[in-house]
Short mmCIF file of C-alpha atoms and ligand atoms in Angstrom, two decimals:
data_model
loop_
_atom_site.label_atom_id
_atom_site.label_comp_id
_atom_site.label_asym_id
_atom_site.label_seq_id
_atom_site.Cartn_x
_atom_site.Cartn_y
_atom_site.Cartn_z
CA MET A 1 3.27 -36.22 -112.06
CA ALA A 2 0.07 -37.36 -113.81
CA GLU A 3 -1.71 -37.09 -110.46
CA LEU A 4 -0.51 -33.52 -109.99
CA LEU A 5 -1.58 -32.56 -113.49
CA ASP A 6 -4.99 -34.07 -112.84
CA LYS A 7 -5.30 -32.01 -109.64
CA ILE A 8 -4.35 -28.84 -111.49
CA ARG A 9 -6.84 -29.63 -114.26
CA LYS A 10 -9.63 -30.21 -111.71
CA THR A 11 -8.79 -26.99 -109.88
CA LEU A 12 -8.79 -25.01 -113.11
CA LEU A 13 -12.15 -26.51 -113.95
CA PHE A 14 -13.58 -24.85 -110.82
CA VAL A 15 -12.49 -21.49 -112.14
CA THR A 16 -13.67 -21.99 -115.71
CA GLU A 17 -17.03 -23.55 -114.75
CA TYR A 18 -17.87 -20.91 -112.15
CA PHE A 19 -16.79 -18.24 -114.59
CA SER A 20 -19.04 -19.71 -117.30
CA ASP A 21 -21.93 -19.87 -114.79
CA ALA A 22 -21.49 -16.18 -114.06
CA VAL A 23 -21.13 -15.19 -117.71
CA SER A 24 -24.20 -17.13 -118.88
CA TYR A 25 -26.27 -15.88 -115.92
CA PHE A 26 -25.26 -12.29 -116.60
CA ARG A 27 -25.93 -12.71 -120.34
CA TYR A 28 -29.42 -14.21 -120.03
CA CYS A 29 -30.88 -13.12 -116.66
CA GLY A 30 -33.82 -10.79 -116.30
CA ILE A 31 -31.75 -7.65 -115.74
CA SER A 32 -29.31 -8.31 -118.56
CA PRO A 33 -29.18 -5.64 -121.29
CA PHE A 34 -28.67 -8.53 -123.74
CA GLN A 35 -31.91 -10.35 -122.89
CA ASP A 36 -35.05 -9.89 -125.03
CA PRO A 37 -36.98 -6.94 -123.47
CA ASN A 38 -40.39 -8.53 -124.02
CA ARG A 39 -39.32 -11.76 -122.36
CA LYS A 40 -38.03 -9.75 -119.40
CA LEU A 41 -41.30 -7.82 -119.27
CA PHE A 42 -43.30 -11.07 -119.26
CA TYR A 43 -41.60 -12.20 -116.04
CA LYS A 44 -41.60 -8.73 -114.49
CA ILE A 45 -45.38 -8.43 -115.00
CA LEU A 46 -46.01 -11.89 -113.54
CA ILE A 47 -43.87 -11.06 -110.51
CA GLU A 48 -45.41 -7.64 -109.82
CA ALA A 49 -48.93 -8.90 -110.50
CA HIS A 50 -48.42 -11.74 -108.08
CA ALA A 51 -47.23 -9.29 -105.40
CA LEU A 52 -50.68 -7.64 -105.66
CA GLU A 53 -52.38 -11.04 -105.70
CA LYS A 54 -50.56 -11.95 -102.49
CA GLY A 55 -51.68 -8.65 -100.92
CA LEU A 56 -55.27 -9.49 -101.78
CA SER A 57 -54.94 -12.89 -100.12
CA LEU A 58 -53.95 -11.43 -96.74
CA ALA A 59 -56.51 -11.62 -93.94
CA GLN A 60 -56.81 -7.83 -93.84
CA PRO A 61 -55.43 -6.08 -96.90
CA ARG A 62 -54.52 -2.42 -96.40
CA PRO A 63 -56.84 -0.14 -98.42
CA LEU A 64 -55.20 1.15 -101.62
CA PHE A 65 -52.10 -1.00 -101.17
CA GLY A 66 -49.66 -1.46 -104.06
CA VAL A 67 -50.24 1.87 -105.86
CA SER A 68 -46.84 1.91 -107.57
CA LYS A 69 -47.23 -1.72 -108.67
CA ILE A 70 -50.62 -0.95 -110.18
CA ARG A 71 -49.23 2.04 -112.07
CA PHE A 72 -46.32 -0.10 -113.28
CA LEU A 73 -48.63 -2.91 -114.45
CA ILE A 74 -50.86 -0.55 -116.40
CA SER A 75 -47.92 0.97 -118.24
CA ALA A 76 -46.08 -2.36 -118.66
CA LEU A 77 -49.07 -4.11 -120.23
CA ASP A 78 -49.35 -1.31 -122.75
CA ARG A 79 -45.74 -1.99 -123.80
CA TYR A 80 -45.94 -5.79 -123.62
CA ASP A 81 -46.30 -7.85 -126.83
CA VAL A 82 -48.98 -10.48 -126.11
CA SER A 83 -47.73 -12.77 -128.87
CA PHE A 84 -45.21 -14.08 -126.29
CA SER A 85 -47.97 -15.18 -123.87
CA ARG A 86 -51.44 -13.96 -122.96
CA LEU A 87 -51.05 -14.90 -119.30
CA PRO A 88 -49.74 -11.53 -117.99
CA GLY A 89 -52.79 -9.66 -119.34
CA GLU A 90 -55.24 -12.31 -118.14
CA MET A 91 -53.63 -12.40 -114.73
CA VAL A 92 -53.52 -8.62 -114.24
CA CYS A 93 -57.15 -8.25 -115.34
CA GLY A 94 -58.28 -10.91 -112.85
CA ILE A 95 -56.28 -9.24 -110.08
CA PHE A 96 -57.57 -5.77 -110.93
CA HIS A 97 -61.16 -7.04 -110.76
CA ALA A 98 -60.48 -8.55 -107.34
CA TYR A 99 -58.83 -5.27 -106.26
CA LEU A 100 -61.90 -3.29 -107.31
CA ASP A 101 -64.22 -5.78 -105.58
CA LEU A 102 -62.21 -5.44 -102.36
CA HIS A 103 -62.44 -1.65 -102.39
CA GLN A 104 -66.10 -1.71 -103.22
CA ALA A 105 -66.66 -3.97 -100.20
CA LEU A 106 -64.57 -1.59 -98.06
CA GLY A 107 -66.52 1.41 -99.36
CA VAL A 108 -63.29 3.12 -100.50
CA SER A 109 -63.22 5.39 -103.53
CA ASP A 110 -60.09 6.92 -105.06
CA PRO A 111 -58.93 8.20 -108.47
CA LEU A 112 -56.63 5.14 -108.65
CA LEU A 113 -59.67 2.87 -108.70
CA HIS A 114 -61.16 4.85 -111.60
CA ASP A 115 -57.89 4.43 -113.50
CA VAL A 116 -57.90 0.69 -112.84
CA SER A 117 -61.49 0.42 -113.98
CA ALA A 118 -60.82 2.46 -117.15
CA PHE A 119 -57.77 0.31 -117.92
CA LEU A 120 -59.80 -2.88 -117.52
CA THR A 121 -62.52 -1.70 -119.88
CA ARG A 122 -59.97 -0.69 -122.51
CA TYR A 123 -57.60 -3.65 -122.19
CA GLU A 124 -60.24 -6.38 -122.00
CA ARG A 125 -62.01 -5.01 -125.06
CA THR A 126 -58.79 -4.62 -127.07
CA TRP A 127 -57.40 -8.08 -126.31
CA ASP A 128 -60.63 -10.02 -125.68
CA VAL A 129 -59.26 -11.11 -122.31
CA THR A 130 -60.70 -13.76 -120.03
CA PRO A 131 -59.48 -12.64 -116.59
CA ASN A 132 -57.49 -15.34 -114.81
CA GLY A 133 -56.02 -14.13 -111.56
CA GLY A 134 -57.03 -12.72 -108.21
CA LEU A 135 -58.44 -14.88 -105.46
CA ARG A 136 -59.80 -18.36 -104.89
CA HIS A 137 -62.32 -18.47 -102.07
CA MET A 138 -62.51 -21.66 -100.07
CA GLU A 139 -65.16 -22.67 -97.58
CA ARG A 140 -64.21 -24.80 -94.59
CA ASP A 141 -65.62 -27.99 -96.15
CA GLU A 142 -63.86 -27.30 -99.48
CA TYR A 143 -60.34 -27.37 -98.03
CA PRO A 144 -58.82 -30.55 -99.46
CA GLN A 145 -58.13 -33.51 -97.22
CA ILE A 146 -56.52 -36.31 -99.17
CA PRO A 147 -55.81 -39.32 -96.98
CA ASP A 148 -54.05 -41.21 -99.79
CA ALA A 149 -51.61 -38.42 -100.67
CA ALA A 150 -48.91 -39.71 -98.30
CA ARG A 151 -49.16 -43.11 -99.94
CA LEU A 152 -48.81 -41.55 -103.36
CA ILE A 153 -45.68 -39.67 -102.32
CA THR A 154 -43.99 -42.52 -100.49
CA SER A 155 -44.75 -45.12 -103.14
CA ARG A 156 -42.85 -43.28 -105.90
CA HIS A 157 -39.56 -44.96 -106.66
CA SER A 158 -36.96 -44.31 -109.32
CA THR A 159 -37.59 -47.01 -111.89
CA ARG A 160 -35.12 -48.18 -114.50
CA MET A 161 -37.13 -50.98 -116.13
CA PHE A 162 -39.62 -49.69 -118.69
CA LEU A 163 -41.92 -51.30 -121.25
CA PRO A 164 -40.97 -50.23 -124.79
CA ASP A 165 -44.19 -48.20 -125.38
CA HIS A 166 -44.18 -44.58 -126.36
CA LEU A 167 -46.44 -42.49 -124.14
CA ARG A 168 -49.34 -40.84 -125.92
CA LEU A 169 -49.16 -37.07 -126.38
CA GLU A 170 -52.33 -36.61 -124.24
CA GLU A 171 -50.64 -38.45 -121.38
CA VAL A 172 -47.54 -36.29 -121.67
CA GLU A 173 -49.62 -33.11 -121.78
CA ARG A 174 -51.65 -34.27 -118.80
CA VAL A 175 -48.66 -34.95 -116.53
CA VAL A 176 -46.95 -31.70 -117.49
CA HIS A 177 -50.19 -29.83 -116.86
CA ILE A 178 -50.42 -31.40 -113.40
CA ALA A 179 -46.75 -30.61 -112.79
CA GLN A 180 -47.48 -26.95 -113.49
CA SER A 181 -49.19 -26.85 -110.10
CA ALA A 182 -45.69 -26.77 -108.58
CA PRO A 183 -45.01 -23.65 -106.51
CA SER A 184 -42.59 -21.16 -108.05
CA GLN A 185 -41.08 -17.97 -106.73
CA CYS A 186 -43.59 -15.12 -107.22
CA ASN A 187 -45.42 -17.52 -109.52
CA ARG A 188 -42.88 -16.74 -112.25
CA GLN A 189 -42.95 -20.31 -113.64
CA SER A 190 -39.48 -20.39 -115.10
CA ALA A 191 -39.42 -24.19 -115.53
CA LYS A 192 -39.84 -25.84 -118.93
CA ALA A 193 -40.20 -29.45 -119.96
CA TYR A 194 -38.75 -30.73 -123.24
CA PHE A 195 -39.98 -34.18 -124.25
CA TYR A 196 -38.32 -36.66 -126.66
CA GLN A 197 -39.35 -39.99 -128.14
CA GLU A 198 -37.15 -40.36 -131.24
CA ARG A 199 -34.53 -43.06 -130.65
CA VAL A 200 -31.82 -40.96 -132.24
CA ASP A 201 -32.59 -37.96 -129.97
CA ILE A 202 -32.73 -40.04 -126.82
CA ASP A 203 -29.49 -41.84 -127.66
CA ARG A 204 -27.74 -38.57 -128.36
CA LEU A 205 -29.02 -36.97 -125.14
CA LEU A 206 -28.36 -39.93 -122.87
CA ARG A 207 -24.84 -40.37 -124.23
CA LEU A 208 -24.14 -36.88 -122.88
CA GLN A 209 -25.65 -37.75 -119.49
CA ALA A 210 -23.50 -39.74 -117.12
CA GLY A 211 -25.95 -41.89 -115.15
CA SER A 212 -28.11 -43.97 -117.47
CA ALA A 213 -25.60 -46.61 -118.52
CA GLY A 214 -27.22 -50.04 -118.45
CA PHE A 215 -30.77 -48.87 -119.09
CA ALA A 216 -30.46 -46.04 -121.64
CA GLN A 217 -31.50 -48.48 -124.38
CA ASP A 218 -34.82 -49.08 -122.57
CA VAL A 219 -35.67 -45.38 -122.30
CA ASN A 220 -38.20 -44.49 -124.99
CA ASN A 221 -39.63 -41.37 -123.38
CA LEU A 222 -37.38 -38.68 -121.99
CA PHE A 223 -37.88 -35.27 -120.43
CA VAL A 224 -35.26 -32.58 -120.05
CA ILE A 225 -36.24 -30.00 -117.45
CA THR A 226 -34.83 -26.49 -117.71
CA SER A 227 -35.37 -23.10 -116.09
CA ASP A 228 -35.43 -19.87 -118.08
CA LEU A 229 -32.73 -17.50 -116.77
CA ALA A 230 -34.74 -14.49 -117.94
CA ALA A 231 -37.02 -15.15 -114.96
CA TRP A 232 -34.20 -14.36 -112.56
CA GLY A 233 -32.54 -11.04 -111.87
CA GLY A 234 -29.57 -9.96 -109.83
CA ALA A 235 -26.64 -11.92 -108.48
CA GLN A 236 -28.53 -12.93 -105.33
CA GLN A 237 -30.93 -14.99 -107.47
CA ARG A 238 -28.15 -16.87 -109.26
CA ASN A 239 -29.17 -20.28 -107.90
CA GLN A 240 -32.94 -19.90 -107.86
CA ALA A 241 -33.36 -21.46 -111.30
CA TYR A 242 -32.41 -24.77 -109.70
CA VAL A 243 -34.92 -24.35 -106.88
CA ASP A 244 -37.93 -23.72 -109.12
CA GLY A 245 -36.72 -26.24 -111.71
CA ALA A 246 -36.31 -28.99 -109.12
CA LEU A 247 -39.72 -28.37 -107.55
CA PHE A 248 -41.29 -28.61 -111.00
CA ALA A 249 -39.36 -31.79 -111.74
CA MET A 250 -40.48 -33.38 -108.47
CA ASN A 251 -44.09 -32.48 -109.23
CA LEU A 252 -43.71 -33.98 -112.69
CA MET A 253 -42.44 -37.26 -111.24
CA LEU A 254 -45.36 -37.37 -108.81
CA ALA A 255 -47.79 -36.53 -111.60
CA CYS A 256 -46.34 -39.42 -113.61
CA HIS A 257 -46.57 -41.74 -110.65
CA ALA A 258 -50.20 -40.77 -110.01
CA SER A 259 -50.88 -41.62 -113.67
CA GLY A 260 -49.23 -45.07 -113.66
CA ILE A 261 -46.10 -43.79 -115.40
CA ALA A 262 -42.74 -44.71 -113.88
CA SER A 263 -39.86 -42.26 -113.81
CA CYS A 264 -36.18 -41.99 -113.08
CA PRO A 265 -34.52 -38.61 -112.52
CA LEU A 266 -31.20 -38.34 -114.31
CA ASN A 267 -28.54 -35.92 -113.15
CA LEU A 268 -27.21 -33.14 -115.31
CA ALA A 269 -24.06 -32.59 -113.32
CA VAL A 270 -22.15 -31.63 -116.44
CA THR A 271 -19.64 -29.06 -117.59
CA HIS A 272 -20.74 -26.10 -119.68
CA LYS A 273 -19.26 -27.82 -122.73
CA THR A 274 -21.43 -30.91 -122.25
CA GLY A 275 -24.40 -28.76 -121.25
CA GLY A 276 -24.02 -26.87 -124.51
CA ALA A 277 -23.94 -30.15 -126.43
CA ILE A 278 -27.12 -31.29 -124.63
CA CYS A 279 -28.87 -28.02 -125.50
CA GLY A 280 -27.76 -28.47 -129.12
CA ALA A 281 -28.87 -32.11 -129.31
CA GLY A 282 -32.21 -31.34 -127.66
CA ALA A 283 -32.90 -28.04 -129.48
CA ILE A 284 -33.17 -26.40 -126.06
CA GLY A 285 -33.68 -22.65 -126.07
CA GLU A 286 -30.86 -20.19 -125.42
CA GLY A 287 -30.49 -18.94 -121.88
CA GLU A 288 -32.06 -21.89 -120.10
CA ARG A 289 -30.34 -23.65 -117.17
CA LEU A 290 -30.37 -27.43 -117.38
CA ILE A 291 -31.97 -28.88 -114.26
CA MET A 292 -32.25 -32.63 -114.88
CA MET A 293 -33.43 -35.27 -117.30
CA ILE A 294 -36.27 -37.62 -116.36
CA ALA A 295 -36.68 -40.98 -118.06
CA VAL A 296 -40.35 -41.98 -118.05
CA GLY A 297 -42.42 -44.87 -119.32
CA ARG A 298 -44.75 -47.62 -118.32
CA PRO A 299 -43.12 -49.78 -115.64
CA ALA A 300 -42.00 -53.20 -116.87
CA LEU A 301 -44.53 -55.05 -114.73
CA ARG A 302 -44.64 -58.00 -117.13
CA ASP A 303 -41.19 -58.91 -115.88
CA ARG A 304 -40.57 -58.92 -112.18
CA LEU A 305 -39.95 -55.23 -111.64
CA LYS A 306 -36.83 -54.49 -109.63
CA ILE A 307 -36.36 -51.19 -107.85
CA ALA A 308 -33.29 -50.04 -105.95
CA ARG A 309 -34.29 -49.91 -102.28
CA SER A 310 -32.56 -46.54 -101.58
CA PRO A 311 -32.93 -46.63 -97.79
CA ARG A 312 -33.38 -43.31 -96.04
CA ARG A 313 -31.40 -41.86 -93.17
CA PRO A 314 -33.02 -42.10 -89.74
CA LEU A 315 -35.42 -39.24 -89.08
CA HIS A 316 -33.39 -37.85 -86.17
CA GLU A 317 -30.47 -37.18 -88.54
CA ILE A 318 -32.70 -35.10 -90.76
CA LEU A 319 -35.22 -33.37 -88.52
CA VAL A 320 -33.81 -30.72 -86.19
CA THR A 321 -36.38 -29.30 -83.81
CA LYS A 322 -36.31 -26.38 -81.42
CA LEU A 323 -39.73 -26.53 -79.79
CA ILE A 324 -41.42 -24.18 -77.37
CA GLY A 325 -39.50 -24.33 -74.10
CA ASP A 326 -36.30 -25.76 -75.68
CA HIS A 327 -33.23 -23.75 -74.81
CA LEU A 328 -31.64 -22.42 -78.01
CA GLU A 329 -27.87 -22.36 -78.09
CA PRO A 330 -26.80 -20.31 -81.10
CA ARG A 331 -23.68 -21.64 -82.83
C1 FMN B 401 -31.26 -34.84 -109.30
C2 FMN B 401 -31.21 -36.34 -109.35
C3 FMN B 401 -30.36 -36.96 -110.23
C4 FMN B 401 -30.34 -38.35 -110.35
N1 FMN B 401 -29.55 -38.93 -111.28
C5 FMN B 401 -29.61 -40.24 -111.49
C6 FMN B 401 -28.90 -40.82 -112.57
O1 FMN B 401 -28.17 -40.15 -113.28
N2 FMN B 401 -29.03 -42.16 -112.77
C7 FMN B 401 -29.86 -42.92 -112.00
O2 FMN B 401 -29.94 -44.13 -112.27
N3 FMN B 401 -30.55 -42.41 -110.96
C8 FMN B 401 -30.46 -41.08 -110.69
N4 FMN B 401 -31.18 -40.50 -109.68
C9 FMN B 401 -32.08 -41.35 -108.88
C10 FMN B 401 -31.58 -41.56 -107.45
O3 FMN B 401 -30.65 -42.59 -107.45
C11 FMN B 401 -32.80 -41.90 -106.56
O4 FMN B 401 -33.69 -40.78 -106.60
C12 FMN B 401 -32.41 -42.15 -105.11
O5 FMN B 401 -31.67 -43.32 -104.97
C13 FMN B 401 -33.67 -42.30 -104.22
O6 FMN B 401 -34.45 -43.34 -104.70
P1 FMN B 401 -35.97 -43.14 -105.12
O7 FMN B 401 -36.01 -42.09 -106.20
O8 FMN B 401 -36.41 -44.49 -105.63
O9 FMN B 401 -36.74 -42.69 -103.93
C14 FMN B 401 -31.17 -39.13 -109.51
C15 FMN B 401 -31.99 -38.50 -108.58
C16 FMN B 401 -32.01 -37.13 -108.49
C17 FMN B 401 -32.94 -36.45 -107.50
#
């Protein structure tokens, strides 16, 4: 009987958790009528601006491409409140300059280009903007070749033995800054990093996380990684918060590793109730999806550091190839 009740409870949990996923996504996503309009506009401008930036980076951009996006960006920036972030304005200005440069090089003139130019003069003067978007040009000998990168990646290991030190703020800022180089869909950068050092905060947070028993007491530096649902719109994007959030988290762990800081990702496979408690305990903003926690700190090298070996599956189980000449048999 108890077994049956447990099965029913677990089945019901599917329904209630999926339902809560849908409700919170609908409530906070970028097309929700309940989401802050300026926050939605921030992401919308980044996304549309990046579409233009991508067009500029093609080998042969089509003259006067992206007219409707340009018109949208001009009107959106006039409505957008820069107190949220200056990045959209900086990015659009940089892209518009690159757009004008391209058309000058192509010898194209058009009323649209005059409008772009007039907007730039007005916007840059009003907001004292330093343009920060457009193109990076790279010569053949500038393309990075980093022989040690494979070693950096393969020598990262989840570490559960830390020295008691608190990381310095500059170190934390540095690794998060490096982690920001993670790719994100349309460069929307939905991921956020919350960082904690107070014993009481860490204890409270780790008690709500299921996988740090046995070393929680040695964690003195803790990240919680989230993704802002306002960056995502439409039901088809319902899982993308996890994709961008996880890429950012991976980059953060590599940034730590490159800086001599050990890390251990900690799952947030929790119910909405526990997730809510974590957001409360960590003062995490409304409408953010929890991605994972990451315990960080200096590795306990004074003792003999132990690391779980975590062997990997053989390559042939993971890599599926269909090379030129291979006969493809669709399933
Ligand atoms: C999303 C995620 C959640 C994890 N959660 C935990 C956790 O709760 N506790 C823990 O000790 N390790 C956790 N790990 C660490 C894994 O055990 C570890 O990444 C895996 O064994 C591979 O080892 P490596 O990280 O040393 O390469 C987690 C890893 C990931 C990616």
